Short mmCIF file of C-alpha atoms in Angstrom, two decimals:
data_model
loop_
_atom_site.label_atom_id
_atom_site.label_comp_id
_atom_site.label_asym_id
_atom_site.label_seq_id
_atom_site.Cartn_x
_atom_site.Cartn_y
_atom_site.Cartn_z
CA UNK A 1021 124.34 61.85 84.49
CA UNK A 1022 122.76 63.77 81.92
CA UNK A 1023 120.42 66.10 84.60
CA UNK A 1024 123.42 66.40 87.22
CA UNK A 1025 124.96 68.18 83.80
CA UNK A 1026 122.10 70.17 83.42
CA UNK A 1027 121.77 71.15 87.07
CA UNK A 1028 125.04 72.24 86.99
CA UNK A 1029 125.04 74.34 83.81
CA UNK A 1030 121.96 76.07 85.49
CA UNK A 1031 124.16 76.56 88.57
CA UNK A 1032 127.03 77.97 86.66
CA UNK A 1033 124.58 80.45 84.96
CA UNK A 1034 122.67 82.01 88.35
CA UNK A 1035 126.10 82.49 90.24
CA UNK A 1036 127.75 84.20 87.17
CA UNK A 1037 124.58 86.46 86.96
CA UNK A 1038 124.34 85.91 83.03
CA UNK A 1039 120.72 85.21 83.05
CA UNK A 1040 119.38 87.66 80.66
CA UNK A 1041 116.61 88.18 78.53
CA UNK A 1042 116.98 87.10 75.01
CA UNK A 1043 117.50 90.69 73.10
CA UNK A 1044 117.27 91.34 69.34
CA UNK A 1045 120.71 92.71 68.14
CA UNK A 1046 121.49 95.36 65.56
CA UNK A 1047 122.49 92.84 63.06
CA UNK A 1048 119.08 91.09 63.40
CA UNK A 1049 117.16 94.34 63.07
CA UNK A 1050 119.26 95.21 60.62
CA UNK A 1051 121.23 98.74 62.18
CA UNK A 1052 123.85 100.60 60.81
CA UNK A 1053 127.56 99.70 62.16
CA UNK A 1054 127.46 102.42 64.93
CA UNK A 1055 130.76 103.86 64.80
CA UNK A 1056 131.25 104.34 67.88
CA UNK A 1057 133.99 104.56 70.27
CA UNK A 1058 133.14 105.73 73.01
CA UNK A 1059 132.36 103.84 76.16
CA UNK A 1060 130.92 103.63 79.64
CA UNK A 1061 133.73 103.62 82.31
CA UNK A 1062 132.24 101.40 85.02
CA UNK A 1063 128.60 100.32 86.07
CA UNK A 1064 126.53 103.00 84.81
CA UNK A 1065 124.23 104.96 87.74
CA UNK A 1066 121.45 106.18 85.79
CA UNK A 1067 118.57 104.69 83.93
CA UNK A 1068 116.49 106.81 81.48
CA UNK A 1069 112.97 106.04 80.61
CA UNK A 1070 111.54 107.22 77.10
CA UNK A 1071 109.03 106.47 74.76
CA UNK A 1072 109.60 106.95 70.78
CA UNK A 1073 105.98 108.82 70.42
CA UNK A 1074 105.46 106.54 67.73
CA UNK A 1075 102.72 104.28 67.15
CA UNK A 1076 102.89 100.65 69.22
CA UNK A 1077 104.54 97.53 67.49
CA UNK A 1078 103.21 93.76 68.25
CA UNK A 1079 104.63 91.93 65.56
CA UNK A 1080 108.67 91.31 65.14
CA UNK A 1081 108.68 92.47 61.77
CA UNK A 1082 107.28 95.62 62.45
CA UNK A 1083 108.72 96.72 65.52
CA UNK A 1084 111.92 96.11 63.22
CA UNK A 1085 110.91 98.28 60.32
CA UNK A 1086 109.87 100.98 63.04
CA UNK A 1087 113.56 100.78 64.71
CA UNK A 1088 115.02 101.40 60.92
CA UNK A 1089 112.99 104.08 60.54
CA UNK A 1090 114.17 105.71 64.06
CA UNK A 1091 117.70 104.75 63.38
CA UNK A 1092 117.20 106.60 59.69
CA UNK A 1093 115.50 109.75 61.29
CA UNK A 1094 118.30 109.97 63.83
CA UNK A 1095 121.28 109.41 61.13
CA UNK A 1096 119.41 111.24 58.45
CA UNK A 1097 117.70 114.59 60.18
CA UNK A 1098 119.66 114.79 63.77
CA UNK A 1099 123.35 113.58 61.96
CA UNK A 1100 123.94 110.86 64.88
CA UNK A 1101 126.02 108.42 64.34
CA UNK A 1102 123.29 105.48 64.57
CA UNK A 1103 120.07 105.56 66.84
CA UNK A 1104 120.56 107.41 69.69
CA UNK A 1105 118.65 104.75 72.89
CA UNK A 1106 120.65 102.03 74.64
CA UNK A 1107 117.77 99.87 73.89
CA UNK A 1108 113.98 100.14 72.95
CA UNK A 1109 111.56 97.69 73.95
CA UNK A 1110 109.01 96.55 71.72
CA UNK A 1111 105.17 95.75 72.08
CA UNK A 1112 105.69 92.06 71.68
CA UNK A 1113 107.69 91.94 74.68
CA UNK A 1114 111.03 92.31 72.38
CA UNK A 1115 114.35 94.04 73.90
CA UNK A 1116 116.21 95.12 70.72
CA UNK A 1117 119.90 96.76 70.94
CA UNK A 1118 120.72 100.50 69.96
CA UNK A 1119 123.62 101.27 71.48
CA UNK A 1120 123.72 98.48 74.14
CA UNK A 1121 125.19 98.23 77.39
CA UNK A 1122 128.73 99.66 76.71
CA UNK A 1123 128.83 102.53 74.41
CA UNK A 1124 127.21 105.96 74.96
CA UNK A 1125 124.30 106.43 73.66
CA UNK A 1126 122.94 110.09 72.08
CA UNK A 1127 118.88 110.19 73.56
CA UNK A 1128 119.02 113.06 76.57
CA UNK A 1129 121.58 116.04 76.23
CA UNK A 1130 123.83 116.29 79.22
CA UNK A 1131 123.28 113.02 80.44
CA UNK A 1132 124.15 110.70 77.71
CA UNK A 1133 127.83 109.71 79.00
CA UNK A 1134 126.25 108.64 82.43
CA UNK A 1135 123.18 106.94 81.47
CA UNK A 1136 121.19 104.11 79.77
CA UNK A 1137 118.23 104.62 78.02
CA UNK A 1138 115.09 102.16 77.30
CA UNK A 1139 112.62 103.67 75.12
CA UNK A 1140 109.06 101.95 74.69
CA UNK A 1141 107.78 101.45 71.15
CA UNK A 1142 105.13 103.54 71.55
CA UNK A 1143 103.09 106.59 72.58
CA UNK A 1144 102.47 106.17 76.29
CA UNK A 1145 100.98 109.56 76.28
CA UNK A 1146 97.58 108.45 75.25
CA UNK A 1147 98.60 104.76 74.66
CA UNK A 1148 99.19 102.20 78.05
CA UNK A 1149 102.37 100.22 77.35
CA UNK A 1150 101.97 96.01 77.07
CA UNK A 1151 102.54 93.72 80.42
CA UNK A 1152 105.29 92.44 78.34
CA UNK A 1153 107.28 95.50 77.74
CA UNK A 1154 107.19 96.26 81.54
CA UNK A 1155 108.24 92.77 82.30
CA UNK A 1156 110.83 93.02 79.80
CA UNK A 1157 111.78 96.53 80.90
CA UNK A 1158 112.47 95.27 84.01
CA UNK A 1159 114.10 92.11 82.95
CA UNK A 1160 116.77 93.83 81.67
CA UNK A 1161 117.73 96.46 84.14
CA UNK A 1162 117.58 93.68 86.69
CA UNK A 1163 120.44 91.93 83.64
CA UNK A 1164 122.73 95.35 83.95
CA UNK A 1165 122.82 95.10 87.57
CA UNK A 1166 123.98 91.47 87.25
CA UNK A 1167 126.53 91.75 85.03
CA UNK A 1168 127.96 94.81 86.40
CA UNK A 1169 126.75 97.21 83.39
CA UNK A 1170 124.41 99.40 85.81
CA UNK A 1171 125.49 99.91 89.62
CA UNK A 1172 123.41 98.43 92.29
CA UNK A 1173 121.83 101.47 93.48
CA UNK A 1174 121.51 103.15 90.14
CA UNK A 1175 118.80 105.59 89.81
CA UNK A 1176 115.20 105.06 87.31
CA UNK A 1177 113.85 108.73 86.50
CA UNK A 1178 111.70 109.59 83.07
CA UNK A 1179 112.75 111.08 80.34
CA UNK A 1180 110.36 114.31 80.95
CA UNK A 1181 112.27 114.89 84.67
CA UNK A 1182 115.30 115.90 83.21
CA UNK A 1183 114.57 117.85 79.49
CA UNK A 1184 111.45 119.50 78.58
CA UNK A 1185 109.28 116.71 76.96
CA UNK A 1186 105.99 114.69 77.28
CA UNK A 1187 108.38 111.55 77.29
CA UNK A 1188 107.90 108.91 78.67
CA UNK A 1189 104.49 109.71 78.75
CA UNK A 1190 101.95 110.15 81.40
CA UNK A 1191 100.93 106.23 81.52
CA UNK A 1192 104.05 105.14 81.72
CA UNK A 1193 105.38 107.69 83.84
CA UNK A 1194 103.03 106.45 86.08
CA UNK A 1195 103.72 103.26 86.30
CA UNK A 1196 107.77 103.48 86.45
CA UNK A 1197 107.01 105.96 89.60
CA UNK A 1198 106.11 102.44 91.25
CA UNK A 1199 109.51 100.61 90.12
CA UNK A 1200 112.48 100.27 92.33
CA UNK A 1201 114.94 102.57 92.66
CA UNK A 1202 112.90 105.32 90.99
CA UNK A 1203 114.28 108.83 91.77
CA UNK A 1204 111.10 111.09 91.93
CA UNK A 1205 113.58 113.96 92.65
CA UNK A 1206 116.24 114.85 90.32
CA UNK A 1207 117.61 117.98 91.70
CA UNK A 1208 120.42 115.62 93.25
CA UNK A 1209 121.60 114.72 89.29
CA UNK A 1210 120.88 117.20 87.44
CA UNK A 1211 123.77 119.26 85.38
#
């Protein structure tokens, strides 16, 4: 009786599409209350790559120290309202929660009220990002398509196609040019 129960809690989970990976929210990492009201309308169409140019984290603690420090930078020096990234992805294989899935986030100008961003711990400029942040990367887009907070055929660009920067970083530019639905040209969504 007990594994027909179990079967069917594993059922209910697959067809409802809530099968996400385990992510590290701003209470945990201790962020700011955002203060934020504004919100996506709809599945979102656009993913944004970035790194933080910031040396790599491994260890829980530190990646959360780091993500204070980013939020503090961005609150502090740039006057957001909390850290700017939908989510950043740590180099323990970690997704932690900026913004999140519903509100706007404040990481590319012009783009930030039609797009998520995922920024890698990390400088992928000279640095190669862990197996586990790709996998974990790509666990969660693959979550926002599920439950409706990205659209099916969204579209995965880098940071660097759409503002002038060096993010995400030529190694992981590179390897995001090989995920799917990777837009190599922009010129169809740009402002």
């Amino acid at each position: 009786m007990i594994s027909k129960l179990i079967l069917v809690g594993v059922a209910v989970q697959l067809v409802c599409g809530t099968a996400c990976p385990p992510i590290v929210t701003r209470d945990d990492w201790g962020g700011y209350d955002p203060f934020r009201d504004q919100k996506f309308n709809g599945p979102v169409e656009l993913v944004i790559i970035q790194h933080t140019a910031t040396p790599q984290c491994t260890r829980d603690s530190t990646c959360k120290t780091m993500i204070r420090g980013i939020e503090d930078y961005h609150v502090d020096t740039l006057f957001y309202n909390s850290i700017g990234m939908n989510f950043l992805i740590g180099g323990n294989g970690k997704a932690y929660e900026g913004a999140g899935w519903d509100q706007i986030g404040t990481h590319t100008q012009g783009y930030n009220n039609r797009s998520i961003a995922i920024s890698f711990i990390g400088n992928y400029e000279h640095d190669d990002p862990t197996d586990a942040q790709i996998k974990i990367a790509q666990e969660l887009i693959k979550c926002g398509v599920e439950n409706k907070y990205l659209s099916p055929d969204y579209h995965l660009v880098g940071h660097r196609q759409l503002i002038a920067t060096a993010s995400p970083g030529r190694n992981l530019y590179r390897i995001i040019r090989g995920w799917n639905n990777f837009l190599p040209d922009v010129s169809s969504i740009r402002n």
